[in-house]
Amino acid sequence: GAGVSQTPSNKVTEKGKYVELRCDPISGHTALYWYRQSLGQGPEFLIYFQGTGAADDSGLPNDRFFAVRPEGSVSTLKIQRTERGDSAVYLCASSLSSLDSQYFGPGTRLLVL
Amino acid sequence: GENVEQHPSTLSVQEGDSAVIKCTYSDSASNYFPWYKQELGKRPQLIIDIRSNVGEKKDQRIAVTLNKTAKHFSLHITETQPEDSAVYFCAASISGGSQGNLIFGKGTKLSVKP
């Protein structure tokens, strides 16, 4: 079956701009996670959705970052007033429930110039 | 909060040899420990996982062991092949709670020389 997909695969933007990153989880997966991976590091947790609600957003670095999952499927990560330090690969993962294994998407490589 | 330490950061072995990667975690409430393989520019791929009610799990050439008392777990790869070359990440989480997010180690770059 189809795995987790993310769009765009690459995004180049200028400092101060707004970006949206999209995640399509595996069909039927109720749990969805966003992570950020910098070069040479492991993924770092940003936010976790159970259904439509954000169950844990403790990993969001500041209020420029926001994410939604209005219908309990697709999720969008939104970054306002981007900074060069936001450059990283943004990974999305989904699982059948919070008890199950997480499967990752290919990521969106964000570059802020 | 949870902290996961992973060693070594790099590991080079000859084809056919075994490779062992070790991780320690700090939160005794953690109960789920997956391992991911990530090739350059690709997504992390789940290769094996273990839960805290199990001490060891094996899948063909890959095995994972867990010592809850010492709070460490290890990945064992036997009969390594060049295609095993990648970065391997361990992770820990409290599965099923309001969290469930994975806390990752910094990764081990495994090189298998033919």
PDB file of C-alpha atoms in Angstrom:
ATOM      1  CA  GLY A   1       0.000   0.000   0.000  1.00  0.00           C
ATOM      2  CA  ALA A   2       0.934   3.651  -0.219  1.00  0.00           C
ATOM      3  CA  GLY A   3       3.300   4.928   2.407  1.00  0.00           C
ATOM      4  CA  VAL A   4       3.495   8.344   4.026  1.00  0.00           C
ATOM      5  CA  SER A   5       3.935  11.076   1.437  1.00  0.00           C
ATOM      6  CA  GLN A   6       5.124  14.642   1.853  1.00  0.00           C
ATOM      7  CA  THR A   7       5.060  17.663  -0.411  1.00  0.00           C
ATOM      8  CA  PRO A   8       7.004  19.507  -1.561  1.00  0.00           C
ATOM      9  CA  SER A   9      10.137  17.388  -1.521  1.00  0.00           C
ATOM     10  CA  ASN A  10      12.252  20.533  -1.552  1.00  0.00           C
ATOM     11  CA  LYS A  11      11.413  24.104  -0.628  1.00  0.00           C
ATOM     12  CA  VAL A  12      13.681  27.116  -0.969  1.00  0.00           C
ATOM     13  CA  THR A  13      12.471  30.345   0.562  1.00  0.00           C
ATOM     14  CA  GLU A  14      13.793  33.680   1.708  1.00  0.00           C
ATOM     15  CA  LYS A  15      14.209  34.760   5.291  1.00  0.00           C
ATOM     16  CA  GLY A  16      10.981  36.211   6.621  1.00  0.00           C
ATOM     17  CA  LYS A  17       8.671  34.317   4.265  1.00  0.00           C
ATOM     18  CA  TYR A  18       5.843  31.959   5.204  1.00  0.00           C
ATOM     19  CA  VAL A  19       5.913  28.266   4.231  1.00  0.00           C
ATOM     20  CA  GLU A  20       3.516  25.344   4.408  1.00  0.00           C
ATOM     21  CA  LEU A  21       4.620  21.727   4.392  1.00  0.00           C
ATOM     22  CA  ARG A  22       2.120  18.955   3.748  1.00  0.00           C
ATOM     23  CA  CYS A  23       1.946  15.386   5.035  1.00  0.00           C
ATOM     24  CA  ASP A  24      -0.342  12.596   3.782  1.00  0.00           C
ATOM     25  CA  PRO A  25      -0.280   9.748   6.309  1.00  0.00           C
ATOM     26  CA  ILE A  26      -0.932   6.104   5.596  1.00  0.00           C
ATOM     27  CA  SER A  27      -4.670   5.601   5.161  1.00  0.00           C
ATOM     28  CA  GLY A  28      -6.359   4.723   8.451  1.00  0.00           C
ATOM     29  CA  HIS A  29      -3.502   5.881  10.648  1.00  0.00           C
ATOM     30  CA  THR A  30      -4.902   7.982  13.474  1.00  0.00           C
ATOM     31  CA  ALA A  31      -1.594   9.170  14.931  1.00  0.00           C
ATOM     32  CA  LEU A  32       0.601  11.637  13.043  1.00  0.00           C
ATOM     33  CA  TYR A  33       3.937  13.091  14.095  1.00  0.00           C
ATOM     34  CA  TRP A  34       6.152  15.880  12.796  1.00  0.00           C
ATOM     35  CA  TYR A  35       9.916  15.777  13.337  1.00  0.00           C
ATOM     36  CA  ARG A  36      12.786  17.968  12.217  1.00  0.00           C
ATOM     37  CA  GLN A  37      16.163  16.548  11.240  1.00  0.00           C
ATOM     38  CA  SER A  38      19.296  18.649  10.953  1.00  0.00           C
ATOM     39  CA  LEU A  39      22.378  17.395   9.141  1.00  0.00           C
ATOM     40  CA  GLY A  40      24.135  14.650  11.064  1.00  0.00           C
ATOM     41  CA  GLN A  41      21.485  14.480  13.775  1.00  0.00           C
ATOM     42  CA  GLY A  42      18.589  12.245  14.677  1.00  0.00           C
ATOM     43  CA  PRO A  43      15.034  13.451  14.102  1.00  0.00           C
ATOM     44  CA  GLU A  44      13.724  15.817  16.785  1.00  0.00           C
ATOM     45  CA  PHE A  45      10.061  15.744  17.779  1.00  0.00           C
ATOM     46  CA  LEU A  46       7.888  18.758  16.985  1.00  0.00           C
ATOM     47  CA  ILE A  47       4.201  17.852  17.384  1.00  0.00           C
ATOM     48  CA  TYR A  48       1.916  14.817  17.673  1.00  0.00           C
ATOM     49  CA  PHE A  49      -1.694  14.552  16.502  1.00  0.00           C
ATOM     50  CA  GLN A  50      -4.175  11.939  17.651  1.00  0.00           C
ATOM     51  CA  GLY A  51      -7.044  12.346  15.212  1.00  0.00           C
ATOM     52  CA  THR A  52      -7.728  16.024  14.631  1.00  0.00           C
ATOM     53  CA  GLY A  53      -6.268  17.325  17.863  1.00  0.00           C
ATOM     54  CA  ALA A  54      -2.712  18.127  18.797  1.00  0.00           C
ATOM     55  CA  ALA A  55      -2.064  15.754  21.696  1.00  0.00           C
ATOM     56  CA  ASP A  56       1.449  17.075  22.323  1.00  0.00           C
ATOM     57  CA  ASP A  57       3.008  20.199  20.806  1.00  0.00           C
ATOM     58  CA  SER A  58       5.838  20.495  23.318  1.00  0.00           C
ATOM     59  CA  GLY A  59       8.490  20.138  20.610  1.00  0.00           C
ATOM     60  CA  LEU A  60       7.518  23.212  18.609  1.00  0.00           C
ATOM     61  CA  PRO A  61      10.485  25.577  19.015  1.00  0.00           C
ATOM     62  CA  ASN A  62       8.476  28.829  19.166  1.00  0.00           C
ATOM     63  CA  ASP A  63       5.198  30.432  18.147  1.00  0.00           C
ATOM     64  CA  ARG A  64       6.306  30.807  14.518  1.00  0.00           C
ATOM     65  CA  PHE A  65       5.571  27.100  14.108  1.00  0.00           C
ATOM     66  CA  PHE A  66       2.019  25.801  13.891  1.00  0.00           C
ATOM     67  CA  ALA A  67       0.429  22.632  12.573  1.00  0.00           C
ATOM     68  CA  VAL A  68      -3.099  21.520  11.772  1.00  0.00           C
ATOM     69  CA  ARG A  69      -4.889  18.305  10.904  1.00  0.00           C
ATOM     70  CA  PRO A  70      -8.485  19.455  10.378  1.00  0.00           C
ATOM     71  CA  GLU A  71     -10.012  16.197   9.145  1.00  0.00           C
ATOM     72  CA  GLY A  72      -7.804  13.744  10.960  1.00  0.00           C
ATOM     73  CA  SER A  73      -5.859  12.754   7.864  1.00  0.00           C
ATOM     74  CA  VAL A  74      -3.661  15.257   5.985  1.00  0.00           C
ATOM     75  CA  SER A  75      -1.584  17.575   8.132  1.00  0.00           C
ATOM     76  CA  THR A  76       0.066  20.887   7.329  1.00  0.00           C
ATOM     77  CA  LEU A  77       3.044  22.320   9.177  1.00  0.00           C
ATOM     78  CA  LYS A  78       3.151  26.090   8.921  1.00  0.00           C
ATOM     79  CA  ILE A  79       6.187  28.233   9.580  1.00  0.00           C
ATOM     80  CA  GLN A  80       5.871  32.014   9.758  1.00  0.00           C
ATOM     81  CA  ARG A  81       8.675  34.553   9.351  1.00  0.00           C
ATOM     82  CA  THR A  82      11.186  31.858   8.444  1.00  0.00           C
ATOM     83  CA  GLU A  83      14.738  32.143   9.728  1.00  0.00           C
ATOM     84  CA  ARG A  84      17.947  30.621   8.361  1.00  0.00           C
ATOM     85  CA  GLY A  85      18.047  28.358  11.427  1.00  0.00           C
ATOM     86  CA  ASP A  86      14.787  26.745  10.304  1.00  0.00           C
ATOM     87  CA  SER A  87      16.661  25.063   7.441  1.00  0.00           C
ATOM     88  CA  ALA A  88      16.386  21.304   7.940  1.00  0.00           C
ATOM     89  CA  VAL A  89      14.558  18.236   6.694  1.00  0.00           C
ATOM     90  CA  TYR A  90      11.013  18.141   8.059  1.00  0.00           C
ATOM     91  CA  LEU A  91       9.815  14.570   8.492  1.00  0.00           C
ATOM     92  CA  CYS A  92       6.305  13.323   9.024  1.00  0.00           C
ATOM     93  CA  ALA A  93       5.452   9.916  10.472  1.00  0.00           C
ATOM     94  CA  SER A  94       2.187   8.112  11.052  1.00  0.00           C
ATOM     95  CA  SER A  95       1.069   5.097  13.051  1.00  0.00           C
ATOM     96  CA  LEU A  96      -2.141   3.112  13.303  1.00  0.00           C
ATOM     97  CA  SER A  97      -2.489   4.293  16.880  1.00  0.00           C
ATOM     98  CA  SER A  98      -0.182   5.717  19.537  1.00  0.00           C
ATOM     99  CA  LEU A  99       0.607   2.098  20.492  1.00  0.00           C
ATOM    100  CA  ASP A 100       1.921   1.162  17.059  1.00  0.00           C
ATOM    101  CA  SER A 101       5.099   1.562  15.025  1.00  0.00           C
ATOM    102  CA  GLN A 102       5.766   4.866  13.299  1.00  0.00           C
ATOM    103  CA  TYR A 103       6.433   4.993   9.561  1.00  0.00           C
ATOM    104  CA  PHE A 104       8.187   7.979   8.082  1.00  0.00           C
ATOM    105  CA  GLY A 105       7.640   9.950   4.935  1.00  0.00           C
ATOM    106  CA  PRO A 106      10.498  11.032   2.653  1.00  0.00           C
ATOM    107  CA  GLY A 107      10.655  14.481   4.221  1.00  0.00           C
ATOM    108  CA  THR A 108      10.640  18.042   2.944  1.00  0.00           C
ATOM    109  CA  ARG A 109      14.060  19.633   2.675  1.00  0.00           C
ATOM    110  CA  LEU A 110      13.608  23.289   3.639  1.00  0.00           C
ATOM    111  CA  LEU A 111      16.299  25.824   2.831  1.00  0.00           C
ATOM    112  CA  VAL A 112      15.912  29.379   4.093  1.00  0.00           C
ATOM    113  CA  LEU A 113      18.207  31.829   2.335  1.00  0.00           C
TER     114      LEU A 113
ATOM    115  CA  GLY B   1      12.592  14.310  29.876  1.00  0.00           C
ATOM    116  CA  GLU B   2      13.939  11.292  28.054  1.00  0.00           C
ATOM    117  CA  ASN B   3      17.516  11.297  26.783  1.00  0.00           C
ATOM    118  CA  VAL B   4      18.967   8.650  24.467  1.00  0.00           C
ATOM    119  CA  GLU B   5      22.704   8.132  24.068  1.00  0.00           C
ATOM    120  CA  GLN B   6      24.015   6.071  21.133  1.00  0.00           C
ATOM    121  CA  HIS B   7      27.468   4.564  20.541  1.00  0.00           C
ATOM    122  CA  PRO B   8      29.567   4.368  18.504  1.00  0.00           C
ATOM    123  CA  SER B   9      29.017   7.333  16.186  1.00  0.00           C
ATOM    124  CA  THR B  10      30.834   5.515  13.378  1.00  0.00           C
ATOM    125  CA  LEU B  11      31.467   1.819  12.826  1.00  0.00           C
ATOM    126  CA  SER B  12      33.418   0.161  10.046  1.00  0.00           C
ATOM    127  CA  VAL B  13      33.324  -3.620   9.559  1.00  0.00           C
ATOM    128  CA  GLN B  14      34.350  -6.120   6.916  1.00  0.00           C
ATOM    129  CA  GLU B  15      31.644  -7.838   4.937  1.00  0.00           C
ATOM    130  CA  GLY B  16      30.522 -10.941   6.788  1.00  0.00           C
ATOM    131  CA  ASP B  17      31.470  -9.635  10.230  1.00  0.00           C
ATOM    132  CA  SER B  18      28.968  -8.689  12.933  1.00  0.00           C
ATOM    133  CA  ALA B  19      28.098  -5.136  13.972  1.00  0.00           C
ATOM    134  CA  VAL B  20      26.772  -4.027  17.350  1.00  0.00           C
ATOM    135  CA  ILE B  21      25.310  -0.615  18.165  1.00  0.00           C
ATOM    136  CA  LYS B  22      24.416   0.303  21.734  1.00  0.00           C
ATOM    137  CA  CYS B  23      21.969   2.808  23.211  1.00  0.00           C
ATOM    138  CA  THR B  24      21.101   3.901  26.723  1.00  0.00           C
ATOM    139  CA  TYR B  25      17.991   5.751  27.828  1.00  0.00           C
ATOM    140  CA  SER B  26      17.213   7.758  30.936  1.00  0.00           C
ATOM    141  CA  ASP B  27      13.442   7.540  31.511  1.00  0.00           C
ATOM    142  CA  SER B  28      12.426   4.276  33.174  1.00  0.00           C
ATOM    143  CA  ALA B  29       8.861   4.864  31.919  1.00  0.00           C
ATOM    144  CA  SER B  30       9.963   4.310  28.307  1.00  0.00           C
ATOM    145  CA  ASN B  31       8.509   1.068  27.000  1.00  0.00           C
ATOM    146  CA  TYR B  32       9.060   1.029  23.249  1.00  0.00           C
ATOM    147  CA  PHE B  33      12.425   0.936  21.456  1.00  0.00           C
ATOM    148  CA  PRO B  34      12.588   0.991  17.645  1.00  0.00           C
ATOM    149  CA  TRP B  35      15.603   1.022  15.349  1.00  0.00           C
ATOM    150  CA  TYR B  36      15.637   2.906  12.063  1.00  0.00           C
ATOM    151  CA  LYS B  37      17.969   2.654   9.091  1.00  0.00           C
ATOM    152  CA  GLN B  38      18.491   5.792   7.039  1.00  0.00           C
ATOM    153  CA  GLU B  39      20.332   5.834   3.750  1.00  0.00           C
ATOM    154  CA  LEU B  40      21.664   9.132   2.450  1.00  0.00           C
ATOM    155  CA  GLY B  41      18.829  11.422   1.387  1.00  0.00           C
ATOM    156  CA  LYS B  42      16.160   8.845   2.204  1.00  0.00           C
ATOM    157  CA  ARG B  43      13.508   8.448   4.865  1.00  0.00           C
ATOM    158  CA  PRO B  44      14.215   6.622   8.160  1.00  0.00           C
ATOM    159  CA  GLN B  45      13.095   3.024   7.667  1.00  0.00           C
ATOM    160  CA  LEU B  46      11.919   0.931  10.610  1.00  0.00           C
ATOM    161  CA  ILE B  47      13.972  -2.270  10.713  1.00  0.00           C
ATOM    162  CA  ILE B  48      13.089  -3.761  14.090  1.00  0.00           C
ATOM    163  CA  ASP B  49      11.518  -2.739  17.380  1.00  0.00           C
ATOM    164  CA  ILE B  50      11.133  -4.151  20.865  1.00  0.00           C
ATOM    165  CA  ARG B  51       8.790  -3.498  23.745  1.00  0.00           C
ATOM    166  CA  SER B  52       9.683  -3.530  27.409  1.00  0.00           C
ATOM    167  CA  ASN B  53       7.971  -6.847  28.128  1.00  0.00           C
ATOM    168  CA  VAL B  54      10.444  -8.636  25.846  1.00  0.00           C
ATOM    169  CA  GLY B  55      14.181  -9.112  26.384  1.00  0.00           C
ATOM    170  CA  GLU B  56      15.223 -10.039  22.869  1.00  0.00           C
ATOM    171  CA  LYS B  57      13.792 -10.073  19.360  1.00  0.00           C
ATOM    172  CA  LYS B  58      15.276 -11.424  16.162  1.00  0.00           C
ATOM    173  CA  ASP B  59      14.458 -10.988  12.494  1.00  0.00           C
ATOM    174  CA  GLN B  60      16.791 -12.866  10.133  1.00  0.00           C
ATOM    175  CA  ARG B  61      20.220 -11.188  10.437  1.00  0.00           C
ATOM    176  CA  ILE B  62      19.017  -8.480  12.807  1.00  0.00           C
ATOM    177  CA  ALA B  63      18.430  -8.792  16.539  1.00  0.00           C
ATOM    178  CA  VAL B  64      17.722  -6.371  19.343  1.00  0.00           C
ATOM    179  CA  THR B  65      18.273  -6.926  23.056  1.00  0.00           C
ATOM    180  CA  LEU B  66      16.866  -4.904  25.926  1.00  0.00           C
ATOM    181  CA  ASN B  67      18.085  -4.637  29.514  1.00  0.00           C
ATOM    182  CA  LYS B  68      15.462  -2.686  31.440  1.00  0.00           C
ATOM    183  CA  THR B  69      17.403  -2.725  34.688  1.00  0.00           C
ATOM    184  CA  ALA B  70      20.440  -1.112  33.101  1.00  0.00           C
ATOM    185  CA  LYS B  71      18.289   0.946  30.713  1.00  0.00           C
ATOM    186  CA  HIS B  72      20.155  -0.028  27.621  1.00  0.00           C
ATOM    187  CA  PHE B  73      19.347  -1.764  24.365  1.00  0.00           C
ATOM    188  CA  SER B  74      21.470  -2.930  21.465  1.00  0.00           C
ATOM    189  CA  LEU B  75      21.190  -3.709  17.759  1.00  0.00           C
ATOM    190  CA  HIS B  76      23.076  -6.713  16.433  1.00  0.00           C
ATOM    191  CA  ILE B  77      23.601  -7.275  12.716  1.00  0.00           C
ATOM    192  CA  THR B  78      25.208 -10.566  11.704  1.00  0.00           C
ATOM    193  CA  GLU B  79      26.799 -11.495   8.372  1.00  0.00           C
ATOM    194  CA  THR B  80      26.941  -7.868   7.324  1.00  0.00           C
ATOM    195  CA  GLN B  81      26.601  -6.977   3.647  1.00  0.00           C
ATOM    196  CA  PRO B  82      27.582  -3.783   1.780  1.00  0.00           C
ATOM    197  CA  GLU B  83      23.900  -2.866   1.495  1.00  0.00           C
ATOM    198  CA  ASP B  84      23.760  -2.659   5.294  1.00  0.00           C
ATOM    199  CA  SER B  85      25.869   0.515   5.027  1.00  0.00           C
ATOM    200  CA  ALA B  86      23.723   3.401   6.319  1.00  0.00           C
ATOM    201  CA  VAL B  87      23.094   5.502   9.403  1.00  0.00           C
ATOM    202  CA  TYR B  88      21.247   3.645  12.138  1.00  0.00           C
ATOM    203  CA  PHE B  89      19.182   5.426  14.773  1.00  0.00           C
ATOM    204  CA  CYS B  90      17.853   4.037  18.016  1.00  0.00           C
ATOM    205  CA  ALA B  91      14.872   5.645  19.710  1.00  0.00           C
ATOM    206  CA  ALA B  92      12.788   5.370  22.854  1.00  0.00           C
ATOM    207  CA  SER B  93       9.248   6.367  23.711  1.00  0.00           C
ATOM    208  CA  ILE B  94       6.407   5.929  26.164  1.00  0.00           C
ATOM    209  CA  SER B  95       4.018   4.187  23.807  1.00  0.00           C
ATOM    210  CA  GLY B  96       0.299   4.665  24.165  1.00  0.00           C
ATOM    211  CA  GLY B  97       0.317   7.695  26.385  1.00  0.00           C
ATOM    212  CA  SER B  98      -0.397  11.317  25.602  1.00  0.00           C
ATOM    213  CA  GLN B  99       3.155  11.514  24.276  1.00  0.00           C
ATOM    214  CA  GLY B 100       4.276   8.600  22.151  1.00  0.00           C
ATOM    215  CA  ASN B 101       6.817  10.700  20.316  1.00  0.00           C
ATOM    216  CA  LEU B 102      10.178   9.092  19.669  1.00  0.00           C
ATOM    217  CA  ILE B 103      13.361  10.418  21.245  1.00  0.00           C
ATOM    218  CA  PHE B 104      16.251   9.546  18.954  1.00  0.00           C
ATOM    219  CA  GLY B 105      19.916   8.917  19.488  1.00  0.00           C
ATOM    220  CA  LYS B 106      22.428  10.811  17.360  1.00  0.00           C
ATOM    221  CA  GLY B 107      22.958   7.921  14.991  1.00  0.00           C
ATOM    222  CA  THR B 108      25.686   5.455  14.030  1.00  0.00           C
ATOM    223  CA  LYS B 109      27.179   5.536  10.564  1.00  0.00           C
ATOM    224  CA  LEU B 110      27.852   1.919   9.608  1.00  0.00           C
ATOM    225  CA  SER B 111      30.225   1.185   6.751  1.00  0.00           C
ATOM    226  CA  VAL B 112      30.512  -2.388   5.499  1.00  0.00           C
ATOM    227  CA  LYS B 113      33.596  -2.909   3.371  1.00  0.00           C
ATOM    228  CA  PRO B 114      33.455  -5.605   0.678  1.00  0.00           C
TER     229      PRO B 114
END
